Coordinates of C-alpha atoms in Angstrom, one line a residue:
M1 CA 106.9 101.5 74.9
I2 CA 110.0 100.0 76.9
T3 CA 113.1 99.0 74.5
R4 CA 114.8 96.0 74.9
K5 CA 118.6 97.4 75.7
R6 CA 120.5 94.6 74.6
A7 CA 118.6 93.5 71.8
F8 CA 118.5 96.8 70.3
R9 CA 122.4 97.6 71.1
G10 CA 123.4 94.3 69.1
A11 CA 121.6 95.3 66.1
L12 CA 122.9 98.8 66.5
T13 CA 126.5 97.3 66.4
L14 CA 125.6 95.1 62.9
T15 CA 124.0 98.5 61.7
V16 CA 127.2 100.6 62.3
A17 CA 129.2 98.4 60.5
L18 CA 126.7 98.2 57.6
G19 CA 127.7 101.9 57.2
F20 CA 124.8 103.3 58.6
A21 CA 125.2 107.1 58.8
A22 CA 124.4 109.9 61.7
A23 CA 125.4 112.3 63.2
A24 CA 128.1 110.9 66.2
L25 CA 130.6 112.0 68.7
P26 CA 132.8 109.6 70.7
A27 CA 131.5 108.3 73.9
G28 CA 132.9 109.8 76.8
A29 CA 133.7 113.0 74.7
V30 CA 131.3 115.4 75.6
E31 CA 132.2 118.5 76.5
R32 CA 129.0 119.5 79.5
T33 CA 127.9 122.4 81.0
P34 CA 126.2 121.0 84.1
T35 CA 124.0 123.0 86.5
V36 CA 126.3 121.9 89.4
E37 CA 129.5 122.5 91.0
R38 CA 132.3 120.5 90.1
T39 CA 134.8 121.5 92.7
P40 CA 133.8 120.0 95.1
T41 CA 131.9 117.0 93.3
A42 CA 128.0 116.9 93.3
E43 CA 128.8 113.5 95.2
A44 CA 130.7 115.3 98.1
A45 CA 128.2 117.6 97.9
Y46 CA 125.5 115.5 98.8
A47 CA 127.9 113.9 101.7
R48 CA 128.8 117.3 103.2
A49 CA 125.0 118.1 103.8
T50 CA 123.7 114.6 104.9
A51 CA 126.6 114.9 107.5
S52 CA 126.4 118.6 108.6
A53 CA 122.9 119.3 108.7
P54 CA 121.0 115.7 109.0
S55 CA 118.0 117.6 110.0
N56 CA 117.8 119.5 107.2
A57 CA 116.4 117.0 105.2
A58 CA 115.3 118.9 101.9
A59 CA 119.1 120.2 101.6
A60 CA 120.2 117.1 102.0
S61 CA 117.5 115.5 98.9
D62 CA 118.6 119.0 96.5
A63 CA 122.2 117.8 96.9
R64 CA 121.5 114.2 96.4
L65 CA 118.9 114.8 93.0
R66 CA 122.0 117.2 91.3
A67 CA 124.2 114.1 92.3
L68 CA 122.0 111.6 90.9
L69 CA 121.8 114.3 87.6
H70 CA 125.5 114.2 87.6
R71 CA 126.3 110.8 87.8
L72 CA 123.6 110.4 84.4
T73 CA 125.9 112.8 82.4
T74 CA 129.0 111.4 83.9
V75 CA 129.4 107.7 85.0
D76 CA 126.1 106.6 83.1
G77 CA 127.6 108.7 79.9
A78 CA 124.3 110.3 78.7
P79 CA 124.0 113.6 77.3
G80 CA 122.0 115.4 79.1
A81 CA 120.2 114.8 82.5
F82 CA 116.9 116.7 83.1
V83 CA 114.4 117.0 86.3
E84 CA 110.9 118.9 86.7
T85 CA 109.8 119.0 90.3
R86 CA 106.6 120.2 91.1
D87 CA 104.3 120.9 94.0
R88 CA 101.6 123.2 95.6
R89 CA 104.3 125.9 95.8
G90 CA 105.7 126.0 92.3
S91 CA 107.8 124.3 90.3
A92 CA 111.8 123.9 89.5
V93 CA 113.7 122.3 86.9
L94 CA 117.5 121.2 87.1
T95 CA 119.7 119.9 84.6
D96 CA 123.3 118.8 84.1
G97 CA 125.0 118.0 81.0
V98 CA 124.1 118.9 76.7
A99 CA 121.4 118.6 74.3
D100 CA 123.3 118.2 71.6
V101 CA 127.0 116.9 71.8
E102 CA 127.7 119.1 68.5
R103 CA 126.9 122.2 69.2
R104 CA 127.1 121.9 73.4
T105 CA 123.8 123.7 74.2
P106 CA 122.7 123.2 77.8
L107 CA 119.3 121.7 77.8
D108 CA 116.5 124.4 77.6
P109 CA 114.1 123.9 81.1
D110 CA 111.1 123.7 78.8
S111 CA 112.4 120.7 76.5
R112 CA 110.2 118.7 75.2
F113 CA 110.9 114.2 74.6
R114 CA 109.7 111.7 73.6
I115 CA 108.0 110.0 76.7
G116 CA 107.8 105.9 76.0
S117 CA 105.6 104.4 77.8
M118 CA 104.3 106.5 80.2
T119 CA 101.7 107.3 76.5
K120 CA 99.9 104.4 78.1
T121 CA 99.0 106.6 80.8
F122 CA 97.2 109.0 78.9
T123 CA 95.4 105.9 76.5
A124 CA 94.6 104.3 79.6
T125 CA 93.1 107.3 81.0
A126 CA 91.0 107.6 77.7
L127 CA 89.8 104.2 77.6
L128 CA 88.7 104.5 81.2
L129 CA 86.7 108.2 80.1
L130 CA 85.0 105.6 78.0
V131 CA 84.2 103.3 80.5
E132 CA 82.5 106.2 82.3
E133 CA 80.6 106.6 79.5
K134 CA 79.5 102.9 79.7
R135 CA 80.8 102.3 75.9
V136 CA 83.1 100.0 77.1
H137 CA 82.9 97.6 79.7
L138 CA 86.6 96.6 81.3
D139 CA 86.0 92.8 81.8
A140 CA 84.4 92.3 78.0
P141 CA 86.6 90.3 76.3
V142 CA 88.7 92.3 73.7
E143 CA 86.4 90.2 71.1
R144 CA 83.4 92.1 71.5
Y145 CA 85.4 95.1 70.4
L146 CA 87.7 93.8 67.9
P147 CA 86.1 90.7 66.5
G148 CA 88.5 88.3 64.9
V149 CA 91.6 90.4 65.7
V150 CA 93.2 88.5 68.4
R151 CA 93.5 85.3 66.9
G152 CA 96.5 82.5 66.3
H153 CA 98.9 80.5 67.8
G154 CA 97.0 79.9 70.9
N155 CA 96.0 83.7 71.6
D156 CA 92.8 84.4 71.4
G157 CA 90.5 87.7 72.3
R158 CA 87.2 85.9 73.3
R159 CA 89.0 84.8 76.4
I160 CA 91.0 88.0 77.1
T161 CA 89.7 91.2 79.0
V162 CA 89.8 95.0 78.0
R163 CA 90.7 95.1 81.5
Q164 CA 93.7 92.6 81.1
L165 CA 95.1 94.3 78.2
L166 CA 95.5 97.3 80.5
Q167 CA 97.1 95.4 83.5
H168 CA 99.7 92.8 81.2
T169 CA 98.0 90.4 82.4
S170 CA 96.6 89.3 79.1
G171 CA 99.5 86.9 78.4
L172 CA 100.1 88.4 75.2
P173 CA 103.9 88.4 73.6
D174 CA 105.1 91.7 73.2
F175 CA 106.1 92.8 69.9
L176 CA 109.0 94.2 70.8
D177 CA 110.3 90.5 72.0
H178 CA 110.1 89.6 68.2
F179 CA 110.6 93.0 66.4
D180 CA 114.4 93.7 64.6
P181 CA 115.3 97.2 65.6
R182 CA 117.1 97.7 62.7
D183 CA 114.0 98.1 60.7
I184 CA 113.7 101.4 62.7
V185 CA 117.2 102.2 62.5
M186 CA 117.6 101.4 58.6
D187 CA 114.4 103.4 57.8
P188 CA 113.5 105.4 60.6
L189 CA 110.7 107.7 59.1
A190 CA 108.4 104.7 57.5
H191 CA 104.9 104.2 59.2
R192 CA 104.1 101.2 61.3
D193 CA 100.6 99.7 61.3
P194 CA 99.8 98.8 64.6
L195 CA 97.8 95.9 63.7
D196 CA 100.8 94.8 61.5
L197 CA 103.0 95.5 64.7
V198 CA 100.3 92.8 66.7
N199 CA 100.5 90.4 63.6
I200 CA 104.0 90.1 65.0
A201 CA 103.4 89.5 68.2
L202 CA 100.3 86.7 67.5
A203 CA 102.7 84.9 65.4
H204 CA 103.9 83.5 68.9
P205 CA 102.4 81.2 71.4
P206 CA 101.1 83.4 74.6
E207 CA 103.5 84.0 77.7
F208 CA 100.7 82.7 80.0
A209 CA 96.9 82.0 80.0
P210 CA 94.7 85.1 80.4
G211 CA 94.7 86.2 83.8
A212 CA 97.4 83.8 84.9
G213 CA 100.6 86.0 85.1
W214 CA 101.6 88.9 84.5
S215 CA 104.1 90.5 82.0
Y216 CA 104.8 93.3 80.2
S217 CA 102.8 93.4 76.8
N218 CA 103.2 96.8 73.9
T219 CA 100.7 94.9 72.0
G220 CA 97.9 95.3 74.6
Y221 CA 98.2 98.7 74.6
L222 CA 98.4 98.9 70.4
L223 CA 94.9 96.8 71.1
V224 CA 93.5 99.3 73.7
G225 CA 94.0 102.3 70.7
M226 CA 92.6 100.1 68.1
I227 CA 89.7 99.5 71.1
I228 CA 89.5 103.5 71.3
E229 CA 89.4 104.0 67.2
R230 CA 86.7 101.2 66.8
V231 CA 84.0 102.6 69.7
T232 CA 84.5 106.6 68.7
G233 CA 85.2 106.2 65.2
N234 CA 88.3 108.4 66.0
T235 CA 91.8 108.0 66.3
Y236 CA 93.3 107.2 69.6
G237 CA 95.3 110.2 69.2
E238 CA 92.6 112.6 68.9
E239 CA 90.5 110.9 72.0
I240 CA 93.7 111.4 73.8
E241 CA 93.5 115.6 73.2
R242 CA 89.7 115.6 73.4
R243 CA 89.5 114.4 76.6
V244 CA 93.1 114.9 78.4
I245 CA 95.4 117.1 76.4
E246 CA 93.0 120.1 76.2
P247 CA 90.9 119.9 79.6
L248 CA 94.1 120.5 80.7
G249 CA 95.9 122.7 78.7
L250 CA 98.9 120.7 78.0
S251 CA 100.1 123.3 75.2
E252 CA 103.6 121.0 75.3
T253 CA 101.9 117.5 74.9
S254 CA 101.2 115.9 71.5
V255 CA 100.3 112.8 69.9
P256 CA 102.2 113.0 66.9
G257 CA 101.4 110.7 64.7
D258 CA 103.9 110.0 61.8
D259 CA 105.5 113.0 62.2
P260 CA 108.7 112.3 62.9
T261 CA 109.5 115.7 64.4
I262 CA 109.6 117.2 68.1
P263 CA 108.0 120.4 68.1
G264 CA 109.5 123.3 70.4
P265 CA 112.7 123.6 72.2
H266 CA 113.7 120.0 72.5
P267 CA 117.2 118.1 72.8
R268 CA 118.5 115.6 70.4
G269 CA 117.8 112.1 70.9
Y270 CA 120.6 109.7 70.7
V271 CA 121.5 106.1 70.6
R272 CA 125.0 104.4 71.5
P273 CA 125.3 100.8 69.4
G274 CA 128.3 99.5 71.4
D275 CA 130.7 100.1 74.4
D276 CA 133.3 101.8 72.2
A277 CA 131.0 103.0 69.3
P278 CA 130.0 106.6 68.8
L279 CA 126.8 108.3 70.0
L280 CA 124.2 108.1 66.9
D281 CA 121.6 110.9 66.3
I282 CA 118.1 109.3 66.1
T283 CA 115.9 112.3 67.0
A284 CA 113.7 112.3 63.5
V285 CA 111.6 108.9 63.8
N286 CA 108.5 108.3 62.8
P287 CA 106.6 107.4 66.1
S288 CA 104.3 105.1 64.8
V289 CA 106.4 102.3 65.9
G290 CA 105.2 103.3 69.8
G291 CA 101.4 104.5 69.0
A292 CA 99.1 104.0 71.6
A293 CA 102.0 102.1 73.4
G294 CA 104.6 104.6 73.7
G295 CA 104.3 107.2 71.0
M296 CA 103.6 110.8 72.4
I297 CA 105.8 113.8 73.5
S298 CA 105.6 116.2 76.3
S299 CA 107.6 118.0 78.7
G300 CA 108.3 117.8 82.0
S301 CA 105.9 120.4 83.1
D302 CA 102.8 118.8 81.0
V303 CA 103.6 115.7 82.4
N304 CA 103.4 116.8 86.2
R305 CA 100.3 118.6 85.7
F306 CA 98.8 115.4 83.7
L307 CA 100.0 113.4 87.0
G308 CA 98.8 116.2 89.5
A309 CA 95.0 116.0 87.9
L310 CA 94.9 112.2 87.6
L311 CA 95.6 111.6 91.6
G312 CA 93.9 114.2 92.2
G313 CA 90.3 113.3 90.8
E314 CA 90.2 116.0 87.9
L315 CA 90.0 113.3 85.0
L316 CA 88.2 110.2 86.0
H317 CA 85.5 110.2 88.3
P318 CA 86.5 108.2 91.8
A319 CA 85.8 104.6 90.6
Q320 CA 87.4 104.8 87.5
L321 CA 90.2 106.1 89.3
G322 CA 90.2 103.1 91.8
E323 CA 89.8 100.7 89.3
M324 CA 93.1 102.2 87.4
M325 CA 94.7 102.6 91.2
R326 CA 93.9 98.8 92.0
T327 CA 97.3 97.1 91.5
R328 CA 98.8 94.2 91.6
P329 CA 102.4 92.9 92.0
T330 CA 104.8 92.7 89.2
G331 CA 106.6 90.0 90.5
G332 CA 109.5 91.9 91.0
S333 CA 112.0 92.7 94.6
D334 CA 111.1 96.3 94.5
G335 CA 107.7 96.3 95.3
R336 CA 106.4 97.6 92.0
R337 CA 102.4 97.0 91.3
Y338 CA 100.9 97.8 88.7
G339 CA 96.9 98.9 87.8
L340 CA 95.7 100.0 84.9
G341 CA 98.3 101.8 82.5
L342 CA 99.8 103.4 85.9
E343 CA 102.2 101.8 88.1
S344 CA 103.3 102.1 92.5
K345 CA 106.6 101.7 93.6
P346 CA 107.5 102.5 97.9
L347 CA 109.1 105.8 98.7
P348 CA 112.3 105.3 100.3
R349 CA 111.1 107.5 103.5
G350 CA 107.5 105.7 103.6
G351 CA 104.4 106.2 101.4
R352 CA 103.7 105.1 98.2
Y353 CA 104.0 106.8 94.4
W354 CA 102.3 106.8 91.2
G355 CA 103.5 107.1 87.5
H356 CA 105.3 105.1 84.7
T357 CA 108.7 105.2 83.0
G358 CA 109.1 105.4 79.7
D359 CA 111.6 104.4 76.3
F360 CA 111.6 105.2 73.2
L361 CA 114.4 105.8 70.3
G362 CA 116.7 108.4 71.9
Y363 CA 115.2 109.0 75.1
E364 CA 114.7 107.4 78.6
T365 CA 112.6 109.0 80.9
A366 CA 110.5 108.1 84.5
A367 CA 107.9 110.1 86.1
G368 CA 106.0 109.6 89.6
A369 CA 103.1 111.9 91.8
T370 CA 102.2 111.4 95.6
V371 CA 98.4 111.5 96.5
D372 CA 99.3 114.9 98.5
G373 CA 100.3 116.7 95.4
R374 CA 104.1 116.1 94.5
Q375 CA 105.6 115.4 91.2
A376 CA 108.6 114.9 89.4
T377 CA 109.8 113.7 85.6
V378 CA 113.0 112.7 85.0
M379 CA 114.6 112.8 81.4
V380 CA 117.8 111.7 79.3
N381 CA 118.5 111.6 75.8
L382 CA 120.3 108.4 75.4
G383 CA 118.4 105.0 74.6
P384 CA 118.9 102.6 74.0
G385 CA 122.9 101.7 74.5
S386 CA 122.5 102.7 78.0
S387 CA 123.4 101.1 81.1
D388 CA 121.8 99.4 83.7
A389 CA 122.9 102.1 86.1
Q390 CA 121.2 104.5 84.0
S391 CA 117.7 103.3 84.9
D392 CA 118.1 102.8 88.4
D393 CA 119.8 106.6 88.8
I394 CA 117.0 107.8 86.7
Q395 CA 114.3 106.0 89.0
A396 CA 116.5 107.4 92.2
A397 CA 116.6 110.6 90.6
V398 CA 112.2 110.2 91.3
E399 CA 112.5 109.3 94.5
T400 CA 114.5 111.1 95.8
A401 CA 112.9 114.6 94.4
L402 CA 109.4 113.2 95.9
S403 CA 110.8 112.5 99.2
R404 CA 112.1 116.0 99.5
G405 CA 112.0 117.4 102.8
R406 CA 110.1 114.3 104.3
S407 CA 111.8 112.6 106.8
A408 CA 110.9 109.1 107.6
V409 CA 108.6 109.6 110.2
S410 CA 106.1 112.5 108.4
A411 CA 105.9 110.2 105.1
G412 CA 104.2 107.5 107.0
Q413 CA 103.1 104.6 105.6
R414 CA 99.7 104.6 102.7

C-alpha cells in the first residue's frame, strides 16, 4: 500500500487537534544510538574513503551506506533505520537510531516490520502460480472471476483484464485517493472489508480507459486478492502462505489478516502529524486496510530470500516469471518500469535491479535484487509524516547496497 503522505499529514494534524492520545516524543528529541561513528561524521568518512581509495569500491559503498542510514535518522528525522544486504557470500545488517523513542532501544538485527506495498509482489506471485495451473488467465476480463463486482461511474470489469490489475494499467481509481486516514487513526483496530474499500474507489470515474495509461492503484490489488479467493476457496493469505512462505521457509513473514500485532522483535512504528508535532505511536493497527495490496509483515532476511528465490526461478516457471518481468514505463524520469507486481530501476553503475517499495502506517520500506544474486532491504519506522527526502534516501540506500563493490565496467548494461 502506498500512503498519500501529504493527505495523511493534514488529516493527522486535525486528529491531534481533536485530542488523539498516543505515545509521543517531540520531533528531533530522540536520543539515538547509531552504529556509525559520530566523529568524524559518516558523511565525512564516506568522502575520505572515496578520495583516498578510489579503487576500493566496496569500502566507499559501505561508507556511503552508513552515511545514508545516519542521514535517515538525523536530517530526515526517522527514529530508526535498518538495512540488510545479502549475496552468495552471506548477509549483513546495519542499523542506526532507535526502535523505541521512549526506551531508546536500538533496532534488533532480526526485526520484523510492516512491508506495505511489497505485499504486491507476494500477491502477484500467488496469482501467477494459479496462471501456471491454468486456473486464471492473465488476459481474461476481471468479470470472469468477479462477476458484477467492478461496476459504476465508467468502471467496468468486462473491459479490464487480470494483467491490467497487476500492472496498474486498469485505470481504476486508487481507493486511498478517496479514503479519510482519520478513520484509521481514530479507530486503528477496526476491520476494513476489501469490497468496501473497492467500492470507495468505484464511486469515482476511472483515471483512463483500460490499457491506455499507467497509474498506481491499490484497488487493483485488492481485486487480485479477491480473485485468488474466488478461484481457490481460500483466503489470499492462506494461498500466499502455502505457495510462497512455507516452501521458502520464511519464518519471519506473515499475512496477519486482522491481527494488529507484529510478532517477534520489531521497532515501534510512528507517524508525524506535522513539522513541529510529536511522533505518534501507531504500531498496533489492523492491517486489513492494506489487505492483498499492503498488509503483510516480514523481515530484511525474509524479503531478501524471497526476492532472490523469485528472480532465481525457485517459485515461478520461466514463462510466468517472464510475464512478471515484462515491464512498461511508469512515466517518471528515474527510469522506473513496472511489470506484474514487480518493478525495475537502473542502478547508478549500470544494469537494473528488481523489487518494490512499501509504505504502511508507521513504516516505510524498499527492497531490490539483481539477477546475479544480490539483495537489499531498507526500513525506517516513520510514515507518514516523513519528507520526500526520506523516500529518496531509502531508495539511494537500496541502490548503494546493490552496487557495492561493482565498477561501472563490471556492472555492464542489461
